Coordinates of C-alpha atoms in Angstrom, one line a residue:
X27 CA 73.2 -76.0 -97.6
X28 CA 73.7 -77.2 -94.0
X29 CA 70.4 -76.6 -92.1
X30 CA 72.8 -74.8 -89.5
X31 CA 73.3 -72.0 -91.8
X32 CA 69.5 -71.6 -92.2
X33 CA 68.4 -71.8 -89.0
X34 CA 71.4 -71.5 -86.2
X35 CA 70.9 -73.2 -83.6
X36 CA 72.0 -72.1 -80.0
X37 CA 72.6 -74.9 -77.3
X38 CA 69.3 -74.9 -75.7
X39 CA 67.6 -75.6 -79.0
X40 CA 69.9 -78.1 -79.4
X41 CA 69.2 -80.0 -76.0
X42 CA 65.6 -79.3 -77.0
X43 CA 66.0 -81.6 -80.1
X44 CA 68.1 -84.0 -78.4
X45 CA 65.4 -84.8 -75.7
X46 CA 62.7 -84.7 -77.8
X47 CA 64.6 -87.3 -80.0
X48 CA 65.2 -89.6 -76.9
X49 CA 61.3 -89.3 -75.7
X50 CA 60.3 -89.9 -79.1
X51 CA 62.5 -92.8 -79.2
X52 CA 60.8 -93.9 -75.9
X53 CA 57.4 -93.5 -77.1
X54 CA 58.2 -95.8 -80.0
X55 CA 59.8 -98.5 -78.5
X56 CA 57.2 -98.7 -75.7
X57 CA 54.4 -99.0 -78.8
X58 CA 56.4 -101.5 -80.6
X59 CA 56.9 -103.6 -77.7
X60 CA 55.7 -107.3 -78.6
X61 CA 52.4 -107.8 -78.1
X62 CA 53.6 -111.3 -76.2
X63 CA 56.2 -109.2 -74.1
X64 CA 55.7 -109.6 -70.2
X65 CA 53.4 -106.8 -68.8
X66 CA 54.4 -104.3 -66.6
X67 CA 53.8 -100.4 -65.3
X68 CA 53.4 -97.8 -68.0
X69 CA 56.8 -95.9 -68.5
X70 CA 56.9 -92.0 -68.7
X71 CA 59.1 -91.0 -71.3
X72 CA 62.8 -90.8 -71.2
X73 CA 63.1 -92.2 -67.0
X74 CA 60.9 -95.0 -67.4
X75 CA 59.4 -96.4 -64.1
X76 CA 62.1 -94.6 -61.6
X77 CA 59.6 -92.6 -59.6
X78 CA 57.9 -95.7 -58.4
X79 CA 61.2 -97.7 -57.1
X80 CA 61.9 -98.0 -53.5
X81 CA 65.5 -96.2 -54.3
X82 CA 66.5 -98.1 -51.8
X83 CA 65.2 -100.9 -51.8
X84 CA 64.1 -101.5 -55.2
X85 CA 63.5 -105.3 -54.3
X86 CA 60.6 -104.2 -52.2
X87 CA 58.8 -102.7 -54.9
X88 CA 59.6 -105.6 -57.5
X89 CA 57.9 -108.0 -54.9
X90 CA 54.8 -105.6 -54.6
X91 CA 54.3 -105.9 -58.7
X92 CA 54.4 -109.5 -58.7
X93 CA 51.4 -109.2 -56.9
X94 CA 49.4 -107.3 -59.6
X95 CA 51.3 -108.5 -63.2
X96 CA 52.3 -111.9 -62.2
X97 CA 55.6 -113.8 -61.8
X98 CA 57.1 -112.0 -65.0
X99 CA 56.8 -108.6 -65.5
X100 CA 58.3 -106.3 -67.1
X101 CA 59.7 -102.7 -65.8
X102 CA 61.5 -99.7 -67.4
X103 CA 64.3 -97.8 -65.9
X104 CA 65.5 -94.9 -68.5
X105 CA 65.6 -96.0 -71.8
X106 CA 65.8 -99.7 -70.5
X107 CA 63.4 -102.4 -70.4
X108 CA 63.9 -104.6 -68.0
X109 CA 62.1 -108.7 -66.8
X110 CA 61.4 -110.2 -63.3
X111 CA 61.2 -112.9 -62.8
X112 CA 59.6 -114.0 -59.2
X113 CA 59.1 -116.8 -57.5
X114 CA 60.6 -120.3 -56.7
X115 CA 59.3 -122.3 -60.4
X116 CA 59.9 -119.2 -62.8
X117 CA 63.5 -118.6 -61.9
X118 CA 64.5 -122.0 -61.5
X119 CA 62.4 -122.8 -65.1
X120 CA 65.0 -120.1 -66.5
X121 CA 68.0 -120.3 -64.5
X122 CA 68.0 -124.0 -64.7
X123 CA 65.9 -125.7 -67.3
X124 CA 67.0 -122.6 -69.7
X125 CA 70.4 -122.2 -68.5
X126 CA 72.2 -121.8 -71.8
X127 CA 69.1 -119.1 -72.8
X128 CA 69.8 -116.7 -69.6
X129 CA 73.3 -116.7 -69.3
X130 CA 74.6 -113.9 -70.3
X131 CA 76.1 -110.4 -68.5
X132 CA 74.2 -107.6 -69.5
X133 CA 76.7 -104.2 -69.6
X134 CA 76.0 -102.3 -66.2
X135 CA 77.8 -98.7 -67.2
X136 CA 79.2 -98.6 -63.9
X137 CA 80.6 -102.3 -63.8
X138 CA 82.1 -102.0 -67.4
X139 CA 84.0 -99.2 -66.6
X140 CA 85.5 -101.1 -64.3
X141 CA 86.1 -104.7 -65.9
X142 CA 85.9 -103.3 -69.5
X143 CA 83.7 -106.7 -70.0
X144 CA 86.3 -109.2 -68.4
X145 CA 86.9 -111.3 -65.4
X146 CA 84.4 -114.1 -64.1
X147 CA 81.1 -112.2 -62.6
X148 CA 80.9 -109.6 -65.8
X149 CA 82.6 -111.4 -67.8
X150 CA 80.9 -112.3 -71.4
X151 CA 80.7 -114.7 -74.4
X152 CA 83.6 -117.4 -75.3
X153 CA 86.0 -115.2 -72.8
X154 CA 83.5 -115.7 -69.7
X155 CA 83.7 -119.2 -70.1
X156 CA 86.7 -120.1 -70.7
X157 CA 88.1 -117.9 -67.7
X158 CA 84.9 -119.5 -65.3
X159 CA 86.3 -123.1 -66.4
X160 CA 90.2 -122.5 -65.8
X161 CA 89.0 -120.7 -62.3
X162 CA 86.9 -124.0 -61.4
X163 CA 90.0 -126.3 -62.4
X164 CA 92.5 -124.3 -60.4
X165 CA 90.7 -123.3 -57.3
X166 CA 89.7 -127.3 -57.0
X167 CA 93.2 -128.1 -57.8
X168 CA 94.2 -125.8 -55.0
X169 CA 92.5 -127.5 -52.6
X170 CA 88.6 -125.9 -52.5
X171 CA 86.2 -128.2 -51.1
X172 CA 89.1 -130.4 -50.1
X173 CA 90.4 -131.2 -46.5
X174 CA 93.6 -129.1 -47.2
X175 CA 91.4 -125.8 -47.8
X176 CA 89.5 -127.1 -44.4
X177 CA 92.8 -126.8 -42.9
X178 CA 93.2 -122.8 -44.0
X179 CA 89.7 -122.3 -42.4
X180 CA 90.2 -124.1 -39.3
X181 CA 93.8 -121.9 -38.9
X182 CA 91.9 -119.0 -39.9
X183 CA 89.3 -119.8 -37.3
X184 CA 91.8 -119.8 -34.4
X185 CA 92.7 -116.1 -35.9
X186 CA 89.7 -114.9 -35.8
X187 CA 88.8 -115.6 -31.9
X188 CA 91.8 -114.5 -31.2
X189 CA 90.5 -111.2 -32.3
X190 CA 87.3 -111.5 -30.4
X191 CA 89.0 -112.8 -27.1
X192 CA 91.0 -109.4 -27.8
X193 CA 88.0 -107.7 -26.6
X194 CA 87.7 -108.8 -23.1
X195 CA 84.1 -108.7 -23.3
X196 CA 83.6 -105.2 -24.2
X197 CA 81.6 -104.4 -26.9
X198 CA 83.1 -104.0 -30.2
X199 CA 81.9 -103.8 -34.4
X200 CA 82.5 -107.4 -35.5
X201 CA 82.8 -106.1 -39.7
X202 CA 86.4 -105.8 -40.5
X203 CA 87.2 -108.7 -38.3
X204 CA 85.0 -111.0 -40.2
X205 CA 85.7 -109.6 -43.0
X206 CA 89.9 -110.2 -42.4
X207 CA 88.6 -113.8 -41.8
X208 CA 87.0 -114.7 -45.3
X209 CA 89.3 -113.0 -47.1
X210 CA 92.1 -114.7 -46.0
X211 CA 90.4 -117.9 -47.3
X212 CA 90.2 -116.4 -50.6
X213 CA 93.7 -114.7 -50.7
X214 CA 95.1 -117.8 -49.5
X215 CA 93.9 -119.1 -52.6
X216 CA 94.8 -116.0 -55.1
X217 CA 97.7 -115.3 -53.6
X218 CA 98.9 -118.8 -51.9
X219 CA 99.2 -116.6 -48.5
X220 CA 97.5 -115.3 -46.2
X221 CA 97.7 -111.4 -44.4
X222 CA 98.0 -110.6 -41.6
X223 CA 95.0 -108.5 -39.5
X224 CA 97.5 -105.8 -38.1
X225 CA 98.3 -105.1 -42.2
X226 CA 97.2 -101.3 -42.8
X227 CA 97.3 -102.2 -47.1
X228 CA 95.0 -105.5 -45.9
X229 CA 92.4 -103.6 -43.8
X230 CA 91.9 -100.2 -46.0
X231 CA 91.2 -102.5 -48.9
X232 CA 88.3 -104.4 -47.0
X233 CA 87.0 -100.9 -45.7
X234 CA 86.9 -99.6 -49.8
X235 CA 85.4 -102.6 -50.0
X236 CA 82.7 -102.4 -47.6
X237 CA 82.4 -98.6 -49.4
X238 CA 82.1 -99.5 -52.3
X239 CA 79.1 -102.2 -51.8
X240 CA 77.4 -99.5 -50.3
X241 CA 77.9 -96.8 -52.6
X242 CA 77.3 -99.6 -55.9
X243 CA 74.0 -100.2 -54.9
X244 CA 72.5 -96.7 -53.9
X245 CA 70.4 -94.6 -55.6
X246 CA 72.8 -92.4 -57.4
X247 CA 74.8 -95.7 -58.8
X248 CA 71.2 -96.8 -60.1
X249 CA 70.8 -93.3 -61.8
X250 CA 74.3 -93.3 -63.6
X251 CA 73.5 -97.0 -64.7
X252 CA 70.1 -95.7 -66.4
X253 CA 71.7 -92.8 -67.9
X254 CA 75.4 -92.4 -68.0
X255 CA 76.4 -90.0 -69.4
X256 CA 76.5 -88.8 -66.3
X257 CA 79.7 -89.9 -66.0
X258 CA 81.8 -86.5 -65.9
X259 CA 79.3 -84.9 -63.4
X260 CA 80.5 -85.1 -59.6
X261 CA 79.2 -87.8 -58.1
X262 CA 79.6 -91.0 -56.4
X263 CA 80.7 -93.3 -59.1
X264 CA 83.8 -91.3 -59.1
X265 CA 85.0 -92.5 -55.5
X266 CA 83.6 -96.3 -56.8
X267 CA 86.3 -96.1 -59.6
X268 CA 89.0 -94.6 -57.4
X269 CA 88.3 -97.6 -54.8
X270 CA 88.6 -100.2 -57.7
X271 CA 91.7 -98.2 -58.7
X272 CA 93.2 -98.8 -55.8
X273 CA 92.6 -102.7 -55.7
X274 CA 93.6 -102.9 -58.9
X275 CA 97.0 -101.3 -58.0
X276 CA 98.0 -103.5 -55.0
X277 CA 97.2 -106.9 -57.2
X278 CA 99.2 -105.0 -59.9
X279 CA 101.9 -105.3 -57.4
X280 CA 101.6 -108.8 -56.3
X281 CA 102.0 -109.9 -60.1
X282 CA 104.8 -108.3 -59.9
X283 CA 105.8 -110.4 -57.5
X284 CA 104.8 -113.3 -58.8
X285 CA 106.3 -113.4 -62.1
X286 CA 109.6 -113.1 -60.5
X287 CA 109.3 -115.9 -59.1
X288 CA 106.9 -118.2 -61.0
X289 CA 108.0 -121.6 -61.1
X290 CA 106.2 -123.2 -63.9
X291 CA 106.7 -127.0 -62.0
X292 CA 105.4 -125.3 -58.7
X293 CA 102.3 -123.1 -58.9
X294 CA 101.1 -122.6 -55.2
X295 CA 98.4 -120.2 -56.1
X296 CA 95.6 -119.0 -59.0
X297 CA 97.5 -116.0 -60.1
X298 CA 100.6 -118.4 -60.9
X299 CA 98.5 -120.6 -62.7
X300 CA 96.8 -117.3 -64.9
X301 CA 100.3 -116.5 -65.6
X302 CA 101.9 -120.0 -66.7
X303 CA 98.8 -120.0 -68.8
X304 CA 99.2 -116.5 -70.5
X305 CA 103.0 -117.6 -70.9
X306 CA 101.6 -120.7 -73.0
X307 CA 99.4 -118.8 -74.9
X308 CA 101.7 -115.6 -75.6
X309 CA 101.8 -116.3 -79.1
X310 CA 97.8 -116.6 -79.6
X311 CA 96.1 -113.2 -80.5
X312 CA 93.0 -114.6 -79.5
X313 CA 93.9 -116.0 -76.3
X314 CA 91.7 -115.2 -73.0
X315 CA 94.5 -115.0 -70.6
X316 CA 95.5 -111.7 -70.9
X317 CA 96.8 -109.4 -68.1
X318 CA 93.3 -107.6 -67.8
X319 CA 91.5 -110.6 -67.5
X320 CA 93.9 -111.7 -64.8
X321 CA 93.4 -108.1 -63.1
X322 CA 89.4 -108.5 -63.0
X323 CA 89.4 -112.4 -62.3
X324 CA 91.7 -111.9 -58.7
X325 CA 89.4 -108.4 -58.1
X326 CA 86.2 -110.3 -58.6
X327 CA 87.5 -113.9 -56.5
X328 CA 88.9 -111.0 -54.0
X329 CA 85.8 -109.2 -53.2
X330 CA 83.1 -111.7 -54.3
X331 CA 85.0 -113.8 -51.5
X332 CA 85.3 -111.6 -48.6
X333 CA 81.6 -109.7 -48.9
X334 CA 78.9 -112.4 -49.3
X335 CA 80.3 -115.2 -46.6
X336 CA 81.4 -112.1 -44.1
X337 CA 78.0 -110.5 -44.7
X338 CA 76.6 -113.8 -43.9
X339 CA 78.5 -114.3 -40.3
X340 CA 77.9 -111.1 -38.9
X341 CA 73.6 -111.4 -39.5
X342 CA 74.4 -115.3 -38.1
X343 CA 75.8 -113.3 -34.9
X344 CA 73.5 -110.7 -34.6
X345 CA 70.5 -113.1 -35.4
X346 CA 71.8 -115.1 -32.4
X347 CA 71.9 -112.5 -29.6
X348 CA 67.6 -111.5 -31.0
X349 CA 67.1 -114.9 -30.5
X350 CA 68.7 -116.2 -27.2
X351 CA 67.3 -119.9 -27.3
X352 CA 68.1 -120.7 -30.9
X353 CA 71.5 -119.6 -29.6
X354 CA 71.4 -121.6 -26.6
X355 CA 70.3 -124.8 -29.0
X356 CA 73.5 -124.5 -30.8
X357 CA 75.7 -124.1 -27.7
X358 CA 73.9 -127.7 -26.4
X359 CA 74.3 -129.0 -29.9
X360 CA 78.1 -128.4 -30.2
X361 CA 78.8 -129.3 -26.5
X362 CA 77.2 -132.4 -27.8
X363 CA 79.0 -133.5 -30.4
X364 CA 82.0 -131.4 -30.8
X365 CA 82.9 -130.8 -27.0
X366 CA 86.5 -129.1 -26.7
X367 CA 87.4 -130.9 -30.1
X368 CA 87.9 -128.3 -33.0
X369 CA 85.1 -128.2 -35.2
X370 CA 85.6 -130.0 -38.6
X371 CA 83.3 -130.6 -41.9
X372 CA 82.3 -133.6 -40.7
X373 CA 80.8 -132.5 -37.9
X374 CA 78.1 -130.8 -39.7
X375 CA 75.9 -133.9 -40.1
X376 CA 75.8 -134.7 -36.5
X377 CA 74.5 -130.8 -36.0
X378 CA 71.0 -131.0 -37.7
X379 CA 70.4 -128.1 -35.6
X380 CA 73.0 -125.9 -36.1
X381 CA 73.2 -126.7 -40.0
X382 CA 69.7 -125.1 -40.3
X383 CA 70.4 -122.4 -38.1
X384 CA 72.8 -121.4 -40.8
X385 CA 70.9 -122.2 -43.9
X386 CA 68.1 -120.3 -42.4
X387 CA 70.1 -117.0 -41.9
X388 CA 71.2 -117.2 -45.4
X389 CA 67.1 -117.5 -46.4
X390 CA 66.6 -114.7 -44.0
X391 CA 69.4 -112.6 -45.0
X392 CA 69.1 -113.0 -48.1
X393 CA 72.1 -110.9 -48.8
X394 CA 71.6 -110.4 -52.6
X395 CA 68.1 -110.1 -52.8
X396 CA 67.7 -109.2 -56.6
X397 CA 70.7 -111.8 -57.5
X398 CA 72.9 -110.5 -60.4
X399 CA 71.3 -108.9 -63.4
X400 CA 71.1 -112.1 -66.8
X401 CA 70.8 -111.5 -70.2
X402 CA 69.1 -113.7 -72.5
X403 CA 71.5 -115.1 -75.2
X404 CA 68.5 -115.5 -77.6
X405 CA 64.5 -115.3 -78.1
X406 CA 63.1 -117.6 -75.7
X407 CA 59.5 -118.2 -74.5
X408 CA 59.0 -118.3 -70.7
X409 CA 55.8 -118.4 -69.0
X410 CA 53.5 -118.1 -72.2
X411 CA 55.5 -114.7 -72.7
X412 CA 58.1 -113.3 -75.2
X413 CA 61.4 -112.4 -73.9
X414 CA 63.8 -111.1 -77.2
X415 CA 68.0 -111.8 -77.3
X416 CA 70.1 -109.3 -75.3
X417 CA 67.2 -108.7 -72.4
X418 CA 68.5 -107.8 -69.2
X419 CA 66.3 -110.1 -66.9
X420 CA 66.4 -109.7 -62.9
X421 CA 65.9 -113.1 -61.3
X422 CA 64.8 -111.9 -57.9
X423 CA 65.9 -114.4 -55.3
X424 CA 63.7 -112.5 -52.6
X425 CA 60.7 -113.5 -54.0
X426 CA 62.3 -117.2 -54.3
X427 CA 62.9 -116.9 -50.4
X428 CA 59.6 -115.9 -49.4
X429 CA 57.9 -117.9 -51.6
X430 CA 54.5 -118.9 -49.4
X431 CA 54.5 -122.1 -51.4
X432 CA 57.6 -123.1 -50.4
X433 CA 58.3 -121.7 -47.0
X434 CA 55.6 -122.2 -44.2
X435 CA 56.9 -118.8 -42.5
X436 CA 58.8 -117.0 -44.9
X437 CA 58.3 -113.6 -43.5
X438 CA 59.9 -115.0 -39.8
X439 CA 63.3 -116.5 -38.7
X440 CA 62.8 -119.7 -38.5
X441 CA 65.2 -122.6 -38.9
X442 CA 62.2 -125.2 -39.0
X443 CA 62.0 -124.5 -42.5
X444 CA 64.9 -126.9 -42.2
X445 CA 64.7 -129.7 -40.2
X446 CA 61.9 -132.7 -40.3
X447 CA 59.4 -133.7 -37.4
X448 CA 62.2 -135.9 -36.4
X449 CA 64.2 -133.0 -36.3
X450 CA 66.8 -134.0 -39.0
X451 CA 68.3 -131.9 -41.6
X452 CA 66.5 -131.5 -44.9
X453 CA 67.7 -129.6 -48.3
X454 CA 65.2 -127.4 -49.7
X455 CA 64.8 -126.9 -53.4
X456 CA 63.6 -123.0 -53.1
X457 CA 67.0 -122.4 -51.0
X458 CA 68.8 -120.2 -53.8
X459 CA 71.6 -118.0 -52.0
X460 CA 74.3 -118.7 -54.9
X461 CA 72.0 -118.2 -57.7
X462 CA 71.5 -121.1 -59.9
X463 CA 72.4 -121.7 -63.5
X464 CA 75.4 -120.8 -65.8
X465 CA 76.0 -117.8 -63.2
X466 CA 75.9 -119.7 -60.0
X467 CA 78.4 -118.5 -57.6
X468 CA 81.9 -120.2 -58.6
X469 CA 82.5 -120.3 -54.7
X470 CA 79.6 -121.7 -53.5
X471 CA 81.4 -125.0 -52.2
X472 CA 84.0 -122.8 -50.1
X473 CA 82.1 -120.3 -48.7
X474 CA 79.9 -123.5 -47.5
X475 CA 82.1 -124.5 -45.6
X476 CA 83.7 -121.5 -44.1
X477 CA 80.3 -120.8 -43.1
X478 CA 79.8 -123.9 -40.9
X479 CA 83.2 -124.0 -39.5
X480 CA 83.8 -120.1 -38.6
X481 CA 80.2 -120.0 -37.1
X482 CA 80.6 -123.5 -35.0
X483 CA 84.1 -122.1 -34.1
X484 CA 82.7 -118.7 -32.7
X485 CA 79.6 -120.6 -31.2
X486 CA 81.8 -122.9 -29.3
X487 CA 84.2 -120.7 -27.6
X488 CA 81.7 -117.9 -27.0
X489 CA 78.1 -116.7 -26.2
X490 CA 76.7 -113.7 -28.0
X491 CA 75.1 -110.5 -26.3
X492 CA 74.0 -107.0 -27.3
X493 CA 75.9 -104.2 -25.4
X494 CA 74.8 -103.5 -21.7
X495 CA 71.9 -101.9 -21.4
X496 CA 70.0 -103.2 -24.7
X497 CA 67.6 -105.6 -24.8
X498 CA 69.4 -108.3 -27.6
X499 CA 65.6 -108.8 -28.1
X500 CA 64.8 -105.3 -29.4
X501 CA 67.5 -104.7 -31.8
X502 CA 65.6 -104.1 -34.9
X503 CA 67.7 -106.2 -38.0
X504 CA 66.2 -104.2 -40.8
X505 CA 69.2 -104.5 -43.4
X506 CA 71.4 -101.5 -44.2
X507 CA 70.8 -100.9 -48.2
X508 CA 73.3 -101.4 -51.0
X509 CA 74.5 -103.8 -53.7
X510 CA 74.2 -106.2 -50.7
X511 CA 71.8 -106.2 -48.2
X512 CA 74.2 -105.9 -44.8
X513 CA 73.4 -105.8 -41.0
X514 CA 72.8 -102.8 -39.3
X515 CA 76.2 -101.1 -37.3
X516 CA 75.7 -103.2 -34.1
X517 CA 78.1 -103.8 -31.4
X518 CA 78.6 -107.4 -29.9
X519 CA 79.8 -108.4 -26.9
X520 CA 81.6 -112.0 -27.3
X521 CA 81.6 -113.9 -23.8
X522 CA 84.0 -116.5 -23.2
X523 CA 82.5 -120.0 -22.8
X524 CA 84.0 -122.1 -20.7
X525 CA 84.6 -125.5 -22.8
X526 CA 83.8 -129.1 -22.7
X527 CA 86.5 -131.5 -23.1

C-alpha cells in the first residue's frame, strides 16, 4: 500500500522531506570527500560557503583564502564543490602542462539555457573541438592577424575619432562608441561587413550587451547558477534570456540573408563558411555544423569580440587621464616614431613605451579576474592533491596578476613591470589576459592588435582629460562588478592634438 495512503502528506511535509533529503545529501558528500581533496572552508548544509563570498566580488574573497589554505582550495557554493586554483605556477601547471586534463566546460545553468551546450566558449566534448578548429581555420583564412584585417582596424580607427572629434571637446561616455569600434572588427569577420554607428538594431544590441554582462555576473545570476530551479521565479535571468533572444533573432536574420546568396566559390565571411560546411555535411547525422551551433558560434565571436577589447580601451583611457605623465610619455613616443603617419602593426616595436602601457592596463584591469570556469576531463593529481573527473575548477587569473613573485608592484599601475633597465619591451610569463590552455581565448591575436592600433590612433590625434572641474588625479577606478570587471561611468573629454608630420 502506497505510504501516501497511510500517512498523507500535505505540501509542507513534503518540502520538509525534500530539504532534509538535500542537507542530508550535503552532509554525506562533504564526509565522503577524498581525504587527498584540496582543503577549503566548512560548508553549511544545502548553500555551501555563499555567506562568506564578496557577492560582488567573489574574486576578492578567493584571493583572501589563498592566503590561509594554499594555492588550491577548495569552496562550496550550494550543492557544488568547487577548486582554485591561485597563483602564476599552479594555473599555468594545469592550464598548460595539464591542458588535455582541465579542458572541459562545466554546465553553468544560466549559460546552458542559453547555448543548450554548443558554440565555441561553452561548447563541450568532440563538438567543442571541432567547431574551435573550423573557427581558427576560417577566421585566419579571413584575414585575422594578417595585414588585410589590419586594414579593417585602421578604417575602423578613422571611425572611431570621428566619433570623438564629434564631441568638440565636451565631455561625453566613451562605452558605446568603443564598443561600435570592436565590434565592427568582429562583424566584419561574421558577417563580411561592417555597421554602421548611426544603426538603432547595431547600438541596442551592444547596450543588451553591456546589460547583460552586468546582470550575468551579479549576485542573483550566482544564486540561480547554485540552485536553479529558480528558474520560473521573477528574477533577473529572465531579462538575460530575453537579451540573448534578441541576438539570437537578428543573426537569425542575417542567415537568412546569407543563404540566399551563398556562393559556395566565394565565401567572404564565417557564417558562409558554417553554412557551405553544414551543406557538405547535410547528410551526416552526426555532423557538428548544425544551425544551433552556427547560432551560438556568431553569438559567442559577437560578444566575446566586442566586450573584452572595448572593456580594455575605455580603462586604457581613463587610466591615462589618472596618470597625466604616463600619458604624456606616449604622446612623445608616437610623435617620435609615428608622427602624422597612421599608426600600423609594425609600429609597435619602435614603441617600447606605449606597448607596455597597454600590456600593463590589461594586468591592471584585469577584466576577467576569475577567467572562465574548467572542468577536469579526468582524475588528475595537482599540487600533491586529488582533483576527481567532471570538477568545476576556477583558475583565478587575479591571483596570477598580482602574483608578488612575479610582479614587483602588483597592487600599483605600473608599466615597468614591462620594460628592461634599458627601457626595452619585455614579455612576461605571469601576463595571462586570454587564459591559457585548450580554452585560451580563440581571438587573442585580433584583439592584440586592435588594441595597439585603436589606442595609438586615439593617443595620437588626442589628449585625454577628466571633465572640468575634476581633478583626472582623483577619479577613483575601482571596477564596476559583473561577469567582467568594467570602468566606472566616467566622462572624457578628448582634446584635439595638433599633429606632427
Amino acid at each position: 500500500m502506497p505510504l501516501a495512503h497511510i500517512l498523507p502528506l500535505d505540501g509542507t511535509a513534503v518540502l520538509f522531506i525534500i530539504l532534509s533529503f538535500i542537507i542530508l545529501i550535503s552532509i554525506l558528500n562533504h564526509k565522503q570527500t577524498n581525504k587527498k581533496f584540496p582543503p577549503g572552508p566548512r560548508p553549511l548544509p544545502l548553500v555551501g560557503n555563499v555567506f562568506i563570498l564578496d557577492r560582488k566580488r567573489p574574486f576578492k574573497t578567493l584571493m583572501e583564502l589563498k592566503e590561509k589554505y594554499g594555492s588550491v582550495f577548495s569552496i562550496q557554493l550550494g550543492l557544488r564543490k568547487m577548486v582554485v586554483l591561485t597563483g602564476y605556477e599552479t594555473v599555468k601547471e594545469a592550464l598548460v602542462l595539464k591542458a588535455d586534463q582541465f579542458a572541459e566546460r562545466p554546465d553553468i545553468p544560466i549559460f546552458k539555457k542559453i547555448t543548450k551546450g554548443n558554440g565555441i566558449i561553452f561548447g563541450h566534448g568532440d563538438s567543442w573541438k571541432t567547431i574551435r578548429k573550423f573557427t581558427l581555420t576560417v577566421l585566419r583564412n579571413l584575414g585575422m592577424g594578417k595585414q588585410n584585417i589590419e586594414e579593417k582596424i585602421i578604417k575602423e580607427s578613422e571611425h572611431l575619432v570621428k566619433q570623438f572629434e564629434a564631441k568638440n571637446g565636451h565631455p561625453f561616455l566613451t562605452t558605446i562608441p568603443i564598443n561600435a569600434a570592436a565590434s565592427n572588427i568582429i562583424v566584419s569577420l561574421i558577417m563580411g561587413e561592417r555597421l554602421e554607428y548611426e544603426d538603432e538594431n547595431f547600438i541596442k544590441l551592444l547596450v543588451l550587451i553591456n546589460e547583460s554582462f552586468r546582470l550575468a555576473g551579479g549576485p542573483y545570476i550566482q544564486l540561480y547558477n547554485m540552485f536553479p530551479m529558480l528558474h520560473h521565479l521573477p528574477g533577473p535571468h529572465h531579462k538575460v534570456l530575453e537579451h540573448q533572444n534578441i541576438l539570437k533573432d537578428f543573426f537569425r536574420k542575417i542567415f537568412i540573408q546569407h543563404r540566399e546568396v551563398l556562393d559556395e566559390n566565394d565565401k567572404r565571411s564565417y557564417i558562409d563558411a558554417f553554412m557551405s560546411k553544414m551543406d557538405e555535411e547535410k547528410n551526416d547525422p552526426y555532423s557538428h555544423f548544425h544551425e544551433m551551433n552556427l547560432l551560438c558560434s556568431v553569438t559567442n565571436l559577437f560578444v566575446a569580440g566586442t566586450e573584452t577589447s572595448s572593456s580594455t580601451l575605455c580603462w586604457a583611457l581613463f587610466i591615462l587621464i589618472k596618470h597625466p605623465n604616463i600619458q604624456m610619455r606616449i604622446h612623445e613616443e608616437i610623435d617620435r616614431v609615428i608622427g602624422g603617419s597612421t599608426p600600423r602593426a609594425q609600429h609597435r616595436q619602435l614603441m617600447p613605451f606605449t606597448d607596455a602601457v597597454i600590456h600593463e592596463i590589461q594586468r591592471f584591469a584585469d577584466i576577467l579576474p576569475m577567467d572562465l570556469p574548467h572542468e577536469t576531463t579526468s582524475d588528475v593529481i595537482l599540487r600533491g592533491y586529488c582533483i576527481p573527473k567532471g570538477t568545476y575548477v576556477i583558475p583565478l587569473l587575479r591571483s596570477v596578476h598580482r602574483d608578488t613573485n612575479h610582479w614587483e608592484k602588483p597592487d600599483q599601475f605600473y608599466p615597468q613591470h614591462f620594460l628592461d633597465e634599458q627601457g626595452k619591451f619585455v614579455k612576461r610569463e605571469a601576463f595571462m589576459p586570454f587564459s591559457a590552455g585548450r580554452r585560451i581565448c580563440i581571438g587573442e591575436s585580433l584583439a592584440r592588435m586592435e588594441l595597439f592600433l585603436f589606442f595609438t590612433s586615439l593617443v595620437q590625434t588626442f589628449s585625454f582629460h577628466a571633465p572640468e572641474g575634476v581633478n583626472g588625479e582623483d577619479i577613483d577606478l575601482s571596477p564596476v562588478g559583473g561577469l567582467t570587471l568594467v570602468p566606472p561611468n566616467i566622462q572624457v573629454r578628448a582634446l584635439v592634438r595638433s599633429r606632427n608630420t
